[in-house]
Amino acid sequence: AQKITQTQPGMFVQEKEAVTLDCTYDTSDPSYGLFWYKQPSSGEMIFLIYQGSYDQQNATEGRYSLNFQKARKSANLVISASQLGDSAMYFCAMRVNTNAGKSTFGDGTTLTVKP
Amino acid sequence: GAGVSQSPSNKVTEKGKDVELRCDPISGHTALYWYRQRLGQGLEFLIYFQGNSAPDKSGLPSDRFSAERTGESVSTLTIQRTQQEDSAVYLCASSNRGFYGEKLFFGSGTQLSVL
């Protein structure tokens, strides 16, 4: 069975600073993908960044980067230069090759950016 | 369509009534997913469609829940004899082929309230 753990229910960051949201995962499947999604208070789920299990380099998308440490089974999201609009719930998710139809989500981290 | 469309956006029903929730995926996406999100919590997998077949319906919580999909198009999630614990946001998502490396495109969800 797959499991995603997000240990930070809530995080605060000052505007323009960087913040790291933690995510650890567990799977025995060697082929998997890790995703981060953002859910603002309006409710829609927005894809942010993807890391494949065979990717050698950490993924980056604009101000978002994924700190992928395969041996430690962690996939932390780093947001640089935080903006007020980054205040939202953030979910880490995983899909595995042997059960690709089912994404497993963590419980989420609520990020609040302070002016 | 341009994105995943769900209807209705809000549904209030009385305990014991049946409800139907509709999802129209992105055109050409063969994979479709239903998730449930209780207030302040993560996403709970319900069912996955590949075309009009459901290889994984392991997340359906009881036999009161059922879903169908017409070809590679619209899906309907039906909840019979609704209970108060069914109150949640029901999110639908689609992806191109259902490969584990694909991100999910989410609809805006249906907020279901059972009185």
PDB file of C-alpha atoms in Angstrom:
ATOM      1  CA  ALA A   1       0.000   0.000   0.000  1.00  0.00           C
ATOM      2  CA  GLN A   2       1.103   3.538  -0.659  1.00  0.00           C
ATOM      3  CA  LYS A   3       1.265   6.249   1.967  1.00  0.00           C
ATOM      4  CA  ILE A   4       1.966   9.980   1.956  1.00  0.00           C
ATOM      5  CA  THR A   5       2.794  11.811   5.172  1.00  0.00           C
ATOM      6  CA  GLN A   6       2.685  15.571   5.597  1.00  0.00           C
ATOM      7  CA  THR A   7       3.650  16.362   9.163  1.00  0.00           C
ATOM      8  CA  GLN A   8       3.008  20.123   9.143  1.00  0.00           C
ATOM      9  CA  PRO A   9      -0.700  20.917   9.518  1.00  0.00           C
ATOM     10  CA  GLY A  10       0.053  24.655   9.325  1.00  0.00           C
ATOM     11  CA  MET A  11       2.978  26.835   8.352  1.00  0.00           C
ATOM     12  CA  PHE A  12       3.610  30.582   8.429  1.00  0.00           C
ATOM     13  CA  VAL A  13       6.077  32.471   6.255  1.00  0.00           C
ATOM     14  CA  GLN A  14       6.899  36.121   5.814  1.00  0.00           C
ATOM     15  CA  GLU A  15       6.253  37.601   2.397  1.00  0.00           C
ATOM     16  CA  LYS A  16       9.315  37.361   0.093  1.00  0.00           C
ATOM     17  CA  GLU A  17      10.923  34.623   2.167  1.00  0.00           C
ATOM     18  CA  ALA A  18      11.336  30.977   1.172  1.00  0.00           C
ATOM     19  CA  VAL A  19       9.422  28.130   2.801  1.00  0.00           C
ATOM     20  CA  THR A  20       9.741  24.335   2.720  1.00  0.00           C
ATOM     21  CA  LEU A  21       6.728  22.055   3.002  1.00  0.00           C
ATOM     22  CA  ASP A  22       7.564  18.514   4.037  1.00  0.00           C
ATOM     23  CA  CYS A  23       6.391  15.304   2.400  1.00  0.00           C
ATOM     24  CA  THR A  24       7.500  11.734   2.952  1.00  0.00           C
ATOM     25  CA  TYR A  25       6.191   8.757   1.059  1.00  0.00           C
ATOM     26  CA  ASP A  26       6.199   5.004   1.227  1.00  0.00           C
ATOM     27  CA  THR A  27       5.882   2.520  -1.617  1.00  0.00           C
ATOM     28  CA  SER A  28       7.538  -0.689  -2.732  1.00  0.00           C
ATOM     29  CA  ASP A  29       6.938   0.092  -6.416  1.00  0.00           C
ATOM     30  CA  PRO A  30      10.155   1.328  -8.098  1.00  0.00           C
ATOM     31  CA  SER A  31       8.170   3.323 -10.673  1.00  0.00           C
ATOM     32  CA  TYR A  32       6.182   6.200  -9.257  1.00  0.00           C
ATOM     33  CA  GLY A  33       5.425   9.870  -9.623  1.00  0.00           C
ATOM     34  CA  LEU A  34       5.232  12.527  -6.939  1.00  0.00           C
ATOM     35  CA  PHE A  35       3.040  15.598  -7.298  1.00  0.00           C
ATOM     36  CA  TRP A  36       2.275  18.770  -5.423  1.00  0.00           C
ATOM     37  CA  TYR A  37      -1.096  20.494  -5.728  1.00  0.00           C
ATOM     38  CA  LYS A  38      -2.290  23.819  -4.343  1.00  0.00           C
ATOM     39  CA  GLN A  39      -5.844  24.340  -3.119  1.00  0.00           C
ATOM     40  CA  PRO A  40      -6.771  27.978  -2.440  1.00  0.00           C
ATOM     41  CA  SER A  41      -9.792  28.846  -0.341  1.00  0.00           C
ATOM     42  CA  SER A  42     -11.884  28.858  -3.526  1.00  0.00           C
ATOM     43  CA  GLY A  43     -11.475  25.083  -3.600  1.00  0.00           C
ATOM     44  CA  GLU A  44      -9.966  24.281  -6.975  1.00  0.00           C
ATOM     45  CA  MET A  45      -6.952  21.933  -7.086  1.00  0.00           C
ATOM     46  CA  ILE A  46      -4.028  23.392  -9.029  1.00  0.00           C
ATOM     47  CA  PHE A  47      -1.082  21.277 -10.170  1.00  0.00           C
ATOM     48  CA  LEU A  48       2.276  22.769  -9.195  1.00  0.00           C
ATOM     49  CA  ILE A  49       5.138  20.361  -9.855  1.00  0.00           C
ATOM     50  CA  TYR A  50       5.998  16.747 -10.698  1.00  0.00           C
ATOM     51  CA  GLN A  51       8.952  14.474  -9.921  1.00  0.00           C
ATOM     52  CA  GLY A  52       9.366  11.009 -11.430  1.00  0.00           C
ATOM     53  CA  SER A  53      11.131   8.271  -9.488  1.00  0.00           C
ATOM     54  CA  TYR A  54      13.765   7.889 -12.186  1.00  0.00           C
ATOM     55  CA  ASP A  55      14.439  11.595 -12.602  1.00  0.00           C
ATOM     56  CA  GLN A  56      18.046  12.425 -11.748  1.00  0.00           C
ATOM     57  CA  GLN A  57      17.503  16.135 -11.277  1.00  0.00           C
ATOM     58  CA  ASN A  58      15.186  17.893  -8.851  1.00  0.00           C
ATOM     59  CA  ALA A  59      12.137  19.349 -10.596  1.00  0.00           C
ATOM     60  CA  THR A  60      11.692  23.103 -10.816  1.00  0.00           C
ATOM     61  CA  GLU A  61       8.751  25.211 -12.027  1.00  0.00           C
ATOM     62  CA  GLY A  62       9.225  28.931 -11.612  1.00  0.00           C
ATOM     63  CA  ARG A  63       9.253  29.701  -7.869  1.00  0.00           C
ATOM     64  CA  TYR A  64       8.540  26.072  -7.022  1.00  0.00           C
ATOM     65  CA  SER A  65      11.189  23.404  -6.640  1.00  0.00           C
ATOM     66  CA  LEU A  66      11.007  19.870  -5.355  1.00  0.00           C
ATOM     67  CA  ASN A  67      13.755  18.620  -3.059  1.00  0.00           C
ATOM     68  CA  PHE A  68      13.733  14.919  -3.965  1.00  0.00           C
ATOM     69  CA  GLN A  69      15.728  12.631  -1.664  1.00  0.00           C
ATOM     70  CA  LYS A  70      14.963   9.147  -2.899  1.00  0.00           C
ATOM     71  CA  ALA A  71      16.874   7.214  -0.243  1.00  0.00           C
ATOM     72  CA  ARG A  72      15.026   9.079   2.489  1.00  0.00           C
ATOM     73  CA  LYS A  73      11.718   8.843   0.567  1.00  0.00           C
ATOM     74  CA  SER A  74      11.107  12.537   0.872  1.00  0.00           C
ATOM     75  CA  ALA A  75       9.776  15.032  -1.669  1.00  0.00           C
ATOM     76  CA  ASN A  76       9.695  18.434  -0.032  1.00  0.00           C
ATOM     77  CA  LEU A  77       8.248  21.450  -1.840  1.00  0.00           C
ATOM     78  CA  VAL A  78      10.259  24.663  -1.695  1.00  0.00           C
ATOM     79  CA  ILE A  79       8.512  27.933  -2.513  1.00  0.00           C
ATOM     80  CA  SER A  80      10.906  30.825  -3.012  1.00  0.00           C
ATOM     81  CA  ALA A  81      10.033  34.514  -2.628  1.00  0.00           C
ATOM     82  CA  SER A  82       6.622  33.841  -1.055  1.00  0.00           C
ATOM     83  CA  GLN A  83       3.696  35.976  -2.163  1.00  0.00           C
ATOM     84  CA  LEU A  84       0.398  36.701  -0.419  1.00  0.00           C
ATOM     85  CA  GLY A  85      -1.344  34.676  -3.125  1.00  0.00           C
ATOM     86  CA  ASP A  86       0.590  31.589  -2.039  1.00  0.00           C
ATOM     87  CA  SER A  87      -1.633  31.320   1.059  1.00  0.00           C
ATOM     88  CA  ALA A  88      -3.477  28.039   0.490  1.00  0.00           C
ATOM     89  CA  MET A  89      -3.594  24.358   1.374  1.00  0.00           C
ATOM     90  CA  TYR A  90      -0.827  22.302  -0.254  1.00  0.00           C
ATOM     91  CA  PHE A  91      -1.134  18.586  -0.943  1.00  0.00           C
ATOM     92  CA  CYS A  92       1.585  16.081  -1.738  1.00  0.00           C
ATOM     93  CA  ALA A  93       0.426  13.108  -3.825  1.00  0.00           C
ATOM     94  CA  MET A  94       1.828   9.932  -5.340  1.00  0.00           C
ATOM     95  CA  ARG A  95       0.895   7.582  -8.187  1.00  0.00           C
ATOM     96  CA  VAL A  96       2.586   4.214  -8.657  1.00  0.00           C
ATOM     97  CA  ASN A  97       2.940   2.213 -11.852  1.00  0.00           C
ATOM     98  CA  THR A  98       1.213  -0.912 -10.542  1.00  0.00           C
ATOM     99  CA  ASN A  99      -1.867   1.065  -9.458  1.00  0.00           C
ATOM    100  CA  ALA A 100      -1.715   4.173 -11.593  1.00  0.00           C
ATOM    101  CA  GLY A 101      -5.414   4.893 -11.374  1.00  0.00           C
ATOM    102  CA  LYS A 102      -5.261   5.756  -7.703  1.00  0.00           C
ATOM    103  CA  SER A 103      -3.468   8.863  -6.513  1.00  0.00           C
ATOM    104  CA  THR A 104      -2.682   8.828  -2.811  1.00  0.00           C
ATOM    105  CA  PHE A 105      -2.834  12.237  -1.125  1.00  0.00           C
ATOM    106  CA  GLY A 106      -1.413  13.500   2.137  1.00  0.00           C
ATOM    107  CA  ASP A 107      -3.524  15.378   4.673  1.00  0.00           C
ATOM    108  CA  GLY A 108      -2.188  18.714   3.449  1.00  0.00           C
ATOM    109  CA  THR A 109      -0.360  21.708   4.885  1.00  0.00           C
ATOM    110  CA  THR A 110      -2.044  25.081   5.285  1.00  0.00           C
ATOM    111  CA  LEU A 111       0.405  27.825   4.353  1.00  0.00           C
ATOM    112  CA  THR A 112      -0.200  31.388   5.483  1.00  0.00           C
ATOM    113  CA  VAL A 113       1.944  34.157   4.022  1.00  0.00           C
ATOM    114  CA  LYS A 114       2.230  37.198   6.284  1.00  0.00           C
ATOM    115  CA  PRO A 115       2.676  40.698   4.834  1.00  0.00           C
TER     116      PRO A 115
ATOM    117  CA  GLY B   1     -14.382  21.522 -23.144  1.00  0.00           C
ATOM    118  CA  ALA B   2     -11.598  23.706 -21.832  1.00  0.00           C
ATOM    119  CA  GLY B   3     -11.488  22.052 -18.431  1.00  0.00           C
ATOM    120  CA  VAL B   4     -13.186  19.483 -16.230  1.00  0.00           C
ATOM    121  CA  SER B   5     -16.761  20.505 -15.579  1.00  0.00           C
ATOM    122  CA  GLN B   6     -18.835  19.339 -12.609  1.00  0.00           C
ATOM    123  CA  SER B   7     -22.481  19.885 -11.843  1.00  0.00           C
ATOM    124  CA  PRO B   8     -24.192  20.889  -9.732  1.00  0.00           C
ATOM    125  CA  SER B   9     -21.695  23.066  -7.886  1.00  0.00           C
ATOM    126  CA  ASN B  10     -23.832  22.818  -4.750  1.00  0.00           C
ATOM    127  CA  LYS B  11     -26.415  20.244  -3.713  1.00  0.00           C
ATOM    128  CA  VAL B  12     -28.479  20.284  -0.549  1.00  0.00           C
ATOM    129  CA  THR B  13     -30.547  17.180   0.075  1.00  0.00           C
ATOM    130  CA  GLU B  14     -32.471  15.496   2.831  1.00  0.00           C
ATOM    131  CA  LYS B  15     -31.230  12.367   4.528  1.00  0.00           C
ATOM    132  CA  GLY B  16     -32.466   9.280   2.704  1.00  0.00           C
ATOM    133  CA  LYS B  17     -32.760  10.898  -0.744  1.00  0.00           C
ATOM    134  CA  ASP B  18     -30.710   9.857  -3.769  1.00  0.00           C
ATOM    135  CA  VAL B  19     -28.344  12.276  -5.500  1.00  0.00           C
ATOM    136  CA  GLU B  20     -26.524  12.271  -8.832  1.00  0.00           C
ATOM    137  CA  LEU B  21     -23.309  14.169  -9.398  1.00  0.00           C
ATOM    138  CA  ARG B  22     -22.034  14.754 -12.908  1.00  0.00           C
ATOM    139  CA  CYS B  23     -18.543  15.132 -14.320  1.00  0.00           C
ATOM    140  CA  ASP B  24     -17.564  16.115 -17.853  1.00  0.00           C
ATOM    141  CA  PRO B  25     -13.829  15.485 -18.367  1.00  0.00           C
ATOM    142  CA  ILE B  26     -11.425  17.222 -20.698  1.00  0.00           C
ATOM    143  CA  SER B  27     -12.076  16.091 -24.247  1.00  0.00           C
ATOM    144  CA  GLY B  28      -9.784  13.222 -25.227  1.00  0.00           C
ATOM    145  CA  HIS B  29      -8.892  12.206 -21.689  1.00  0.00           C
ATOM    146  CA  THR B  30      -9.474   8.492 -21.286  1.00  0.00           C
ATOM    147  CA  ALA B  31      -8.892   8.391 -17.524  1.00  0.00           C
ATOM    148  CA  LEU B  32     -11.404   9.805 -15.046  1.00  0.00           C
ATOM    149  CA  TYR B  33     -11.291   9.825 -11.246  1.00  0.00           C
ATOM    150  CA  TRP B  34     -13.661  10.613  -8.386  1.00  0.00           C
ATOM    151  CA  TYR B  35     -12.434  11.813  -4.995  1.00  0.00           C
ATOM    152  CA  ARG B  36     -14.174  12.898  -1.808  1.00  0.00           C
ATOM    153  CA  GLN B  37     -12.868  15.673   0.415  1.00  0.00           C
ATOM    154  CA  ARG B  38     -14.322  16.215   3.846  1.00  0.00           C
ATOM    155  CA  LEU B  39     -13.935  19.665   5.394  1.00  0.00           C
ATOM    156  CA  GLY B  40     -10.303  20.469   6.169  1.00  0.00           C
ATOM    157  CA  GLN B  41      -9.084  17.033   5.141  1.00  0.00           C
ATOM    158  CA  GLY B  42      -7.193  15.400   2.300  1.00  0.00           C
ATOM    159  CA  LEU B  43      -8.604  13.707  -0.770  1.00  0.00           C
ATOM    160  CA  GLU B  44     -10.117  10.245  -0.449  1.00  0.00           C
ATOM    161  CA  PHE B  45     -10.044   8.101  -3.601  1.00  0.00           C
ATOM    162  CA  LEU B  46     -13.404   6.705  -4.675  1.00  0.00           C
ATOM    163  CA  ILE B  47     -13.169   5.241  -8.187  1.00  0.00           C
ATOM    164  CA  TYR B  48     -11.130   5.305 -11.391  1.00  0.00           C
ATOM    165  CA  PHE B  49     -12.361   4.863 -14.954  1.00  0.00           C
ATOM    166  CA  GLN B  50     -10.320   3.944 -18.000  1.00  0.00           C
ATOM    167  CA  GLY B  51     -12.708   4.563 -20.847  1.00  0.00           C
ATOM    168  CA  ASN B  52     -16.062   3.283 -19.652  1.00  0.00           C
ATOM    169  CA  SER B  53     -14.684   0.496 -17.468  1.00  0.00           C
ATOM    170  CA  ALA B  54     -13.756   0.881 -13.811  1.00  0.00           C
ATOM    171  CA  PRO B  55     -10.564  -1.073 -13.067  1.00  0.00           C
ATOM    172  CA  ASP B  56     -10.449   0.267  -9.530  1.00  0.00           C
ATOM    173  CA  LYS B  57     -13.564   0.964  -7.498  1.00  0.00           C
ATOM    174  CA  SER B  58     -11.919   0.049  -4.221  1.00  0.00           C
ATOM    175  CA  GLY B  59     -12.584   3.429  -2.638  1.00  0.00           C
ATOM    176  CA  LEU B  60     -16.377   3.372  -2.849  1.00  0.00           C
ATOM    177  CA  PRO B  61     -17.341   3.447   0.857  1.00  0.00           C
ATOM    178  CA  SER B  62     -20.503   1.366   0.633  1.00  0.00           C
ATOM    179  CA  ASP B  63     -22.954  -0.177  -1.806  1.00  0.00           C
ATOM    180  CA  ARG B  64     -24.939   3.065  -1.630  1.00  0.00           C
ATOM    181  CA  PHE B  65     -22.282   4.580  -3.884  1.00  0.00           C
ATOM    182  CA  SER B  66     -22.081   3.764  -7.569  1.00  0.00           C
ATOM    183  CA  ALA B  67     -20.634   5.381 -10.665  1.00  0.00           C
ATOM    184  CA  GLU B  68     -20.795   4.957 -14.388  1.00  0.00           C
ATOM    185  CA  ARG B  69     -19.197   6.503 -17.413  1.00  0.00           C
ATOM    186  CA  THR B  70     -20.388   6.763 -20.969  1.00  0.00           C
ATOM    187  CA  GLY B  71     -17.519   5.943 -23.324  1.00  0.00           C
ATOM    188  CA  GLU B  72     -14.708   8.419 -22.747  1.00  0.00           C
ATOM    189  CA  SER B  73     -17.140  11.123 -21.798  1.00  0.00           C
ATOM    190  CA  VAL B  74     -19.439  12.066 -18.964  1.00  0.00           C
ATOM    191  CA  SER B  75     -19.418  10.240 -15.635  1.00  0.00           C
ATOM    192  CA  THR B  76     -22.141  10.155 -13.011  1.00  0.00           C
ATOM    193  CA  LEU B  77     -21.598   9.409  -9.330  1.00  0.00           C
ATOM    194  CA  THR B  78     -24.803   8.288  -7.597  1.00  0.00           C
ATOM    195  CA  ILE B  79     -25.306   8.173  -3.863  1.00  0.00           C
ATOM    196  CA  GLN B  80     -28.435   6.361  -2.743  1.00  0.00           C
ATOM    197  CA  ARG B  81     -30.197   6.889   0.578  1.00  0.00           C
ATOM    198  CA  THR B  82     -27.841   9.712   1.533  1.00  0.00           C
ATOM    199  CA  GLN B  83     -26.570   9.963   5.088  1.00  0.00           C
ATOM    200  CA  GLN B  84     -25.197  12.980   6.940  1.00  0.00           C
ATOM    201  CA  GLU B  85     -21.673  11.517   6.804  1.00  0.00           C
ATOM    202  CA  ASP B  86     -21.862  11.767   3.000  1.00  0.00           C
ATOM    203  CA  SER B  87     -21.629  15.556   3.308  1.00  0.00           C
ATOM    204  CA  ALA B  88     -18.397  16.576   1.580  1.00  0.00           C
ATOM    205  CA  VAL B  89     -16.974  18.051  -1.587  1.00  0.00           C
ATOM    206  CA  TYR B  90     -16.897  15.510  -4.405  1.00  0.00           C
ATOM    207  CA  LEU B  91     -14.075  16.207  -6.824  1.00  0.00           C
ATOM    208  CA  CYS B  92     -13.724  14.783 -10.298  1.00  0.00           C
ATOM    209  CA  ALA B  93     -10.452  14.733 -12.229  1.00  0.00           C
ATOM    210  CA  SER B  94      -9.259  13.509 -15.594  1.00  0.00           C
ATOM    211  CA  SER B  95      -5.937  12.737 -17.213  1.00  0.00           C
ATOM    212  CA  ASN B  96      -4.777  11.832 -20.687  1.00  0.00           C
ATOM    213  CA  ARG B  97      -4.252   8.055 -20.497  1.00  0.00           C
ATOM    214  CA  GLY B  98      -3.997   7.121 -16.832  1.00  0.00           C
ATOM    215  CA  PHE B  99      -0.206   6.768 -16.790  1.00  0.00           C
ATOM    216  CA  TYR B 100       1.376   7.191 -13.353  1.00  0.00           C
ATOM    217  CA  GLY B 101       3.406  10.199 -14.493  1.00  0.00           C
ATOM    218  CA  GLU B 102       0.374  12.225 -15.546  1.00  0.00           C
ATOM    219  CA  LYS B 103      -0.931  15.108 -13.488  1.00  0.00           C
ATOM    220  CA  LEU B 104      -4.620  15.276 -12.707  1.00  0.00           C
ATOM    221  CA  PHE B 105      -6.870  18.045 -13.991  1.00  0.00           C
ATOM    222  CA  PHE B 106      -9.550  18.729 -11.412  1.00  0.00           C
ATOM    223  CA  GLY B 107     -13.036  20.151 -11.657  1.00  0.00           C
ATOM    224  CA  SER B 108     -14.347  22.714  -9.183  1.00  0.00           C
ATOM    225  CA  GLY B 109     -16.198  20.060  -7.222  1.00  0.00           C
ATOM    226  CA  THR B 110     -19.742  19.506  -5.985  1.00  0.00           C
ATOM    227  CA  GLN B 111     -20.425  20.575  -2.419  1.00  0.00           C
ATOM    228  CA  LEU B 112     -22.930  18.051  -1.060  1.00  0.00           C
ATOM    229  CA  SER B 113     -24.814  18.854   2.124  1.00  0.00           C
ATOM    230  CA  VAL B 114     -27.094  16.214   3.624  1.00  0.00           C
ATOM    231  CA  LEU B 115     -29.524  17.608   6.184  1.00  0.00           C
TER     232      LEU B 115
END
